[in-house]
Coordinates of C-alpha atoms in Angstrom, one line a residue:
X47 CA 19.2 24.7 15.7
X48 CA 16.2 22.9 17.6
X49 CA 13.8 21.3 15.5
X50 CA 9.7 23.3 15.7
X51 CA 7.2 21.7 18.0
X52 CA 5.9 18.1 16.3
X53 CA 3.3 17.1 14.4
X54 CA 1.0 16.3 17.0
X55 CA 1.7 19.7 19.5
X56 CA 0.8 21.2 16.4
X57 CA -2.0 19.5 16.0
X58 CA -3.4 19.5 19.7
X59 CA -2.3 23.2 19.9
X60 CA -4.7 24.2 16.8
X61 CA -7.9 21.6 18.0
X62 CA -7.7 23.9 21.2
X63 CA -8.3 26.8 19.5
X64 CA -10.7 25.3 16.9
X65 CA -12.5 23.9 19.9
X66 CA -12.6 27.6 21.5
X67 CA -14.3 29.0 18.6
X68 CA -17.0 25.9 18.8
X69 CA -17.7 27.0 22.0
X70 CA -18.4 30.4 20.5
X71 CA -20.6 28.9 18.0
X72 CA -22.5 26.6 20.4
X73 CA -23.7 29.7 22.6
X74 CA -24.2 32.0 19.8
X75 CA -26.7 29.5 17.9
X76 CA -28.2 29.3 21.5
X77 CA -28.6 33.1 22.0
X78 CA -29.9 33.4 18.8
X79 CA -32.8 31.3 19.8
X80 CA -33.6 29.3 16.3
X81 CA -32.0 25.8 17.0
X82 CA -32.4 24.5 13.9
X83 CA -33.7 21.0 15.3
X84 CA -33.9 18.0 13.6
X85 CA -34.7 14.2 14.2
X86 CA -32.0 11.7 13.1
X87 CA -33.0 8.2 13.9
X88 CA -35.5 8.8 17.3
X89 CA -36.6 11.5 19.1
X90 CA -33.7 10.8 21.6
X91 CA -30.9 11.4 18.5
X92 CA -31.3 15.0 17.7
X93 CA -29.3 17.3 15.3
X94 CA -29.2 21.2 15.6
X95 CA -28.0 24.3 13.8
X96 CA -24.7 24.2 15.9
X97 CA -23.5 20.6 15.4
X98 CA -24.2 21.3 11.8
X99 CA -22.0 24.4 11.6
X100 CA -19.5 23.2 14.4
X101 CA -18.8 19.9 12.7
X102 CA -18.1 22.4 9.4
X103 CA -15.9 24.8 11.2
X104 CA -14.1 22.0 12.7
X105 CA -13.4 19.4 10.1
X106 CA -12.6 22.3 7.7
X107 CA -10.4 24.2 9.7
X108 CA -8.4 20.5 11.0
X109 CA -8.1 19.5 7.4
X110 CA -7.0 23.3 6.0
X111 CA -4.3 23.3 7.9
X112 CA -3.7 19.3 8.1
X113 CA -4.3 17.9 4.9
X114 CA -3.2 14.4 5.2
X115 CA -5.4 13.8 8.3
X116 CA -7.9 11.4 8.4
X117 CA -11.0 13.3 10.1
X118 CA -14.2 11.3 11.3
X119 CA -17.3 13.6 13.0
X120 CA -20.2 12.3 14.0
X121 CA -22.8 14.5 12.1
X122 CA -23.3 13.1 8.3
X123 CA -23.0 16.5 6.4
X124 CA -23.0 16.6 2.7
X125 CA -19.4 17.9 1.8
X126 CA -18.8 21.6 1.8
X127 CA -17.2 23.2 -1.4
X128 CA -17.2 26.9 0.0
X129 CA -17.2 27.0 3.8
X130 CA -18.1 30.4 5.1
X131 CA -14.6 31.8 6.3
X132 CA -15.7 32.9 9.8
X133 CA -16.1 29.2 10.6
X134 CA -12.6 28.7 9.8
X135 CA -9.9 29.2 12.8
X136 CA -6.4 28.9 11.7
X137 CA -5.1 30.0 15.1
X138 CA -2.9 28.0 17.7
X139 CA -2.6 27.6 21.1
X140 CA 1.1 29.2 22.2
X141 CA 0.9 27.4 25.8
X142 CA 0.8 23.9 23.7
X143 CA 3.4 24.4 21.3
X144 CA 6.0 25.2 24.5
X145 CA 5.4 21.9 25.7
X146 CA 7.3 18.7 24.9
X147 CA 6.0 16.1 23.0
X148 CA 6.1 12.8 24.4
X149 CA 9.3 11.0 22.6
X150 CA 6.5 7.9 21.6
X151 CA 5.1 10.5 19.1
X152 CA 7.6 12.4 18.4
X153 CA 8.0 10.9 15.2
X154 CA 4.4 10.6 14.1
X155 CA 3.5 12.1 10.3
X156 CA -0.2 13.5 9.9
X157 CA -1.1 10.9 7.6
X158 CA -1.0 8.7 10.9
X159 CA -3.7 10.6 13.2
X160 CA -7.0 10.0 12.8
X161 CA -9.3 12.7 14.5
X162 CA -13.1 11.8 16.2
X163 CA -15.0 14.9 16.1
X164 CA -18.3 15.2 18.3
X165 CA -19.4 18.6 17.6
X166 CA -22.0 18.7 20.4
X167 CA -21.9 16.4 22.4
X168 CA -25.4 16.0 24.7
X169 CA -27.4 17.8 21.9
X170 CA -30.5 16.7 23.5
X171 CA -29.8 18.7 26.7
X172 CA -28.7 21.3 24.6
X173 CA -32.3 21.6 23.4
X174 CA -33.7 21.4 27.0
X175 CA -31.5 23.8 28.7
X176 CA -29.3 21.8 30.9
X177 CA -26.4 23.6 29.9
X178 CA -23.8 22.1 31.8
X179 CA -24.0 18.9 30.2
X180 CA -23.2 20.0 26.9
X181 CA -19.4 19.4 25.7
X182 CA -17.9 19.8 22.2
X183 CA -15.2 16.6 21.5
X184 CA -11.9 16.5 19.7
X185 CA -10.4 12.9 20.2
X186 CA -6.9 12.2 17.9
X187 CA -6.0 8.6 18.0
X188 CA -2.6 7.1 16.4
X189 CA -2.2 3.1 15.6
X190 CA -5.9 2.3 16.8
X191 CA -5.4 4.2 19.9
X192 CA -6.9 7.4 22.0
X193 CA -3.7 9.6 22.6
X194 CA -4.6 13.0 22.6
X195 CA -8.0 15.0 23.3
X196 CA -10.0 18.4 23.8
X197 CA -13.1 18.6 25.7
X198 CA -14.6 22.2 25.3
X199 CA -17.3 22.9 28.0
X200 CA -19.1 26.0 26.2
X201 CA -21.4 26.9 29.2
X202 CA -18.5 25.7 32.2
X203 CA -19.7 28.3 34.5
X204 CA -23.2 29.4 33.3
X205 CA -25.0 29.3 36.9
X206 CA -21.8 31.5 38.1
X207 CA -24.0 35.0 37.5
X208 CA -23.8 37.6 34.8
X209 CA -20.5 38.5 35.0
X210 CA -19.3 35.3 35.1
X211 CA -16.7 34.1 32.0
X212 CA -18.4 31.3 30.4
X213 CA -16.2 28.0 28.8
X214 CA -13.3 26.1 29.2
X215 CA -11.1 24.1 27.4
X216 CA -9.5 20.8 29.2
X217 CA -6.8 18.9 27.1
X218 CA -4.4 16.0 27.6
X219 CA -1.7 14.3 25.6
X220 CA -0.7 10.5 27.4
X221 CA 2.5 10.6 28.3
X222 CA 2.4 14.9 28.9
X223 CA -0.7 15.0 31.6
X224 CA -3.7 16.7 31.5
X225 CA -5.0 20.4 31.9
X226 CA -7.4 22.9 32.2
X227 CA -9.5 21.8 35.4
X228 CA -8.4 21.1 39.0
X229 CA -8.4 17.3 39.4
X230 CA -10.1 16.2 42.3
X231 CA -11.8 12.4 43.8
X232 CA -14.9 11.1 45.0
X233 CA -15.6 10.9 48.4
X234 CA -13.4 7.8 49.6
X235 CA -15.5 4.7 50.0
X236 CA -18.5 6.2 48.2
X237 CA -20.0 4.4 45.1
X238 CA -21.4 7.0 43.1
X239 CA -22.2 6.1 39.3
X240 CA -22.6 8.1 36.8
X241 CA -24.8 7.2 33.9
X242 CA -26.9 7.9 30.7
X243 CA -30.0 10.0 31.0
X244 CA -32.2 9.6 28.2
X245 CA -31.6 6.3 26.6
X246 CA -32.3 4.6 29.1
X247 CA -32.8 0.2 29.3
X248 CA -33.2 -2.7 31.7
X249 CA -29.6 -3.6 31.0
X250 CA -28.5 0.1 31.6
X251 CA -30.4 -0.5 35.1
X252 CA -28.9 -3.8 36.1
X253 CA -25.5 -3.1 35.7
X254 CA -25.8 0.0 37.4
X255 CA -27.7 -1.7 40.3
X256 CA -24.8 -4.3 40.8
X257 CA -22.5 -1.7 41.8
X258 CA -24.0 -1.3 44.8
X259 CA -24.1 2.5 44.0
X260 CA -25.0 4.9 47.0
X261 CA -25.9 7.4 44.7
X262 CA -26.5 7.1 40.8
X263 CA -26.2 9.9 38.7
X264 CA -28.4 10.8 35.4
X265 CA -26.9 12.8 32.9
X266 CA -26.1 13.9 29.1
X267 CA -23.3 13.6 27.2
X268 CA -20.0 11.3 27.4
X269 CA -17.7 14.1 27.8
X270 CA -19.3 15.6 30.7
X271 CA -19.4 11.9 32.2
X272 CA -15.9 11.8 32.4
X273 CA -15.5 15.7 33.8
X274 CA -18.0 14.3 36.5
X275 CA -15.3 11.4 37.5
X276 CA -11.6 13.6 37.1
X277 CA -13.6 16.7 39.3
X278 CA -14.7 14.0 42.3
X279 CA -18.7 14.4 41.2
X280 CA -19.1 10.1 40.2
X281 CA -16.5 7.4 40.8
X282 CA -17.7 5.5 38.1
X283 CA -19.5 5.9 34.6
X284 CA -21.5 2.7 33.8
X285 CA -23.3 2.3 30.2
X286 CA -24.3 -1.3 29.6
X287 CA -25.4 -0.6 25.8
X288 CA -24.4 -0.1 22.5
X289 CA -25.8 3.4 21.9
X290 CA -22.2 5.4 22.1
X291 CA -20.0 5.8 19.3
X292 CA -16.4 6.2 18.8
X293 CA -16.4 10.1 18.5
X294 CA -17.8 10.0 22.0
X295 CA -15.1 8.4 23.8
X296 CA -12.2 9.3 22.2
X297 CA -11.2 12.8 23.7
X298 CA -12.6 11.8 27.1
X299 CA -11.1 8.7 27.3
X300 CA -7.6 10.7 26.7
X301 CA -8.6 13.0 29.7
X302 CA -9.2 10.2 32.0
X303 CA -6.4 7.8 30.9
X304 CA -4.2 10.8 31.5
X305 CA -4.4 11.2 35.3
X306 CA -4.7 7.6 35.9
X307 CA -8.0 6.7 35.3
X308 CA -9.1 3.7 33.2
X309 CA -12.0 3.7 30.4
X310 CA -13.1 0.2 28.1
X311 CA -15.5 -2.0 27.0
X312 CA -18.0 -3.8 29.3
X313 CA -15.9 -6.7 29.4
X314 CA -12.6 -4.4 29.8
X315 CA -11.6 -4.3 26.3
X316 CA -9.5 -1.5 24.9
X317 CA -11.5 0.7 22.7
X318 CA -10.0 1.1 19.2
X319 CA -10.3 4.2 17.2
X320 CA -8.5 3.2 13.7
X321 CA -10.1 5.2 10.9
X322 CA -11.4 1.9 9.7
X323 CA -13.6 0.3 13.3
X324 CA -17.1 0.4 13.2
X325 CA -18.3 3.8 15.0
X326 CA -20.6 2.1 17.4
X327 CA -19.2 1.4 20.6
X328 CA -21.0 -1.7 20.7
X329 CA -20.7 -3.3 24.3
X330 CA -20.9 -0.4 26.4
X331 CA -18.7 1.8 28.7
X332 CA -16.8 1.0 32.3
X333 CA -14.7 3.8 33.3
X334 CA -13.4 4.7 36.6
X335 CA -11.0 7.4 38.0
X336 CA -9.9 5.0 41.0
X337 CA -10.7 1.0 42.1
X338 CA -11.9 0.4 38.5
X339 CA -11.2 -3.4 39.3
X340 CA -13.9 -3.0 42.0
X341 CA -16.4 -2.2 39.4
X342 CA -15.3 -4.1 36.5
X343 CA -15.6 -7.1 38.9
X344 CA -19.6 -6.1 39.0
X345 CA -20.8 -6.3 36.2
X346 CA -23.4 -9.0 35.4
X347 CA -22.9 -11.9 33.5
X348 CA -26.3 -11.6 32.2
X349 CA -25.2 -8.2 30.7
X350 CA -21.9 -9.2 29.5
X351 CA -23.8 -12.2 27.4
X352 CA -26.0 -9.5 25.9
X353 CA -23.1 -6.9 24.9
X354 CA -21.2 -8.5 22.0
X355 CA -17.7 -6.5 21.3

C-alpha cells in the first residue's frame, strides 16, 4: 500500500488554500472601504484591518491542522482564544498532494518546519491603491533554510476590466519547481533594478547606482519584487538596508531559488530562517534571476562596511 502524500505536501497543499482565502479577505476589507489603519513604528510601517485578520486566519488555520509547527507572522497580535470560524480554512489543494515530494524531505516531521507569515505584504500600497503591488507571503523553512513558499497576488489582474478573475496563487517546493505564472527573463543585456519605494536612503541609492541600471524600478512589497524578476519585468532586486524581515523573504526567495535564480545578503550570505534568527534582515537584499555574479560584484564597499550581517 503506498504511503499518503508527506508532511510537507500536506503542508504546502493547505498554505495554498489558506493563502486563497487571504486573498479573499485582503479585497473584501478593501471593498468594504474601512481599512482599519494604524501606525506601527513610522508612517512608512502601517498596519490594517486585513493583516490583522489575515495573520489570524492564517496562523490559526496552519496551527489547527499542524499543531507541532512553529509559526512566526509578522503582525504582533495578542493571542486569539476564539477565532471567528469563517477565518479558518481547513481545505487542501488536490493538485499539490498528487505531486512528489522531494526525497530530501520526505522524511521531515512538523515539529521541523518553521512557517514566516507576511499577511500583507506592501500594506502601504495597499492603503494608496497600487494594487498590484500587494502580495500575501507564506514562507516554510526546514534546518535554517527557505524550502517551500506561497505568494498569493490578491489583485493579479485588477487593470484586466470588469470581468476579469482577480488573484493568483504562485508556489514552489526546491527540488519539485515552481508554479502558477509563466516564467519569463529580462531583456538580454538590459540592467533593470528593481527596488524599494518608500523607505528610501543614500545607501539604498548608491548601491543601486553602481549597477549601472538602464532602468530602476520603484516599488512595494518583497514578494512582488521577486514576481517582477521570475516574469522578465527587473533583472535584479537591490535593497542596501536593513528594513526587511525574515517573513518577507522567505516564500519569495523559494520562488526564485526554484527556477534558478539566486537571493542573499548584501555580502552574498545565505539567509537563515530558524525559528530562533533575529527577524530583521539586517544587511540587505541582492537577488537576481540571471548573472547575479554581475551584480553581486557591484556592490560598494562603502555599503558593504555600513550593512553588518
Amino acid at each position: 500500500m503506498a504511503a499518503g502524500p508527506t508532511v510537507l505536501m500536506r503542508l504546502v497543499a493547505s498554505a495554498y488554500a489558506i493563502a486563497q482565502k487571504a486573498g479573499v479577505i485582503v479585497r473584501r476589507v478593501m471593498a468594504e472601504g474601512d481599512l482599519g489603519i494604524v501606525e506601527k513604528t513610522c508612517a512608512t510601517d502601517l498596519q490594517t484591518k486585513a493583516d490583522r485578520l489575515v495573520q489570524m486566519s492564517i496562523c490559526s488555520s496552519l496551527v489547527q491542522k499542524f499543531p507541532k509547527l512553529t509559526v512566526i507572522g509578522e503582525e504582533d497580535l495578542p493571542p486569539e482564544e476564539d477565532v471567528d470560524h469563517e477565518l479558518i480554512e481547513d481545505g487542501q489543494w488536490e493538485e499539490i498532494l498528487q505531486k512528489p515530494c522531494p526525497a530530501q524531505y520526505r522524511s521531515i516531521k512538523e515539529e521541523d518546519l518553521v512557517v514566516w507569515v507576511d499577511p500583507l505584504d506592501g500594506t502601504k500600497e495597499y492603503t494608496e491603491g497600487l494594487l498590484d503591488n500587494v502580495t500575501v507571503l507564506i514562507g516554510i523553512a526546514y534546518e535554517g533554510k527557505a524550502i517551500a513558499g506561497i505568494i498569493n497576488q490578491p489583485y493579479y489582474n485588477y487593470q484586466a476590466g470588469p470581468d476579469a478573475v482577480l488573484g493568483r496563487t504562485i508556489w514552489a517546493v526546491l527540488g519539485l519547481g515552481a508554479f502558477g505564472f509563466q516564467l519569463k527573463e529580462a531583456p538580454a543585456g538590459k540592467h533593470i533594478v528593481t527596488t524599494t519605494r518608500s523607505h528610501g536612503s543614500q545607501l539604498v541609492t548608491d548601491c543601486v547606482q553602481a549597477m549601472e541600471p538602464d532602468a530602476v524600478l520603484r516599488v512595494g512589497g518583497a514578494g512582488n519584487k521577486i514576481i517582477q524578476l521570475i516574469e522578465g519585468k527587473a533583472s535584479a532586486y537591490i535593497f542596501a538596508s536593513p528594513g526587511c524581515k525574515k517573513w518577507d523573504t522567505c516564500a519569495p526567495e523559494v520562488i526564485l531559488h526554484a527556477v534558478g535564480g539566486k537571493l542573499t545578503d548584501i555580502h552574498g550570505n545565505a539567509l537563515q530562517y530558524s525559528k530562533d534568527v533575529k527577524h530583521m534582515n539586517s544587511a540587505g537584499v541582492l537577488a537576481a534571476l540571471r548573472n547575479y555574479e554581475y551584480y553581486a560584484s557591484r556592490v560598494p564597499e562603502s555599503v558593504k562596511k555600513a550593512l553588518v550581517p
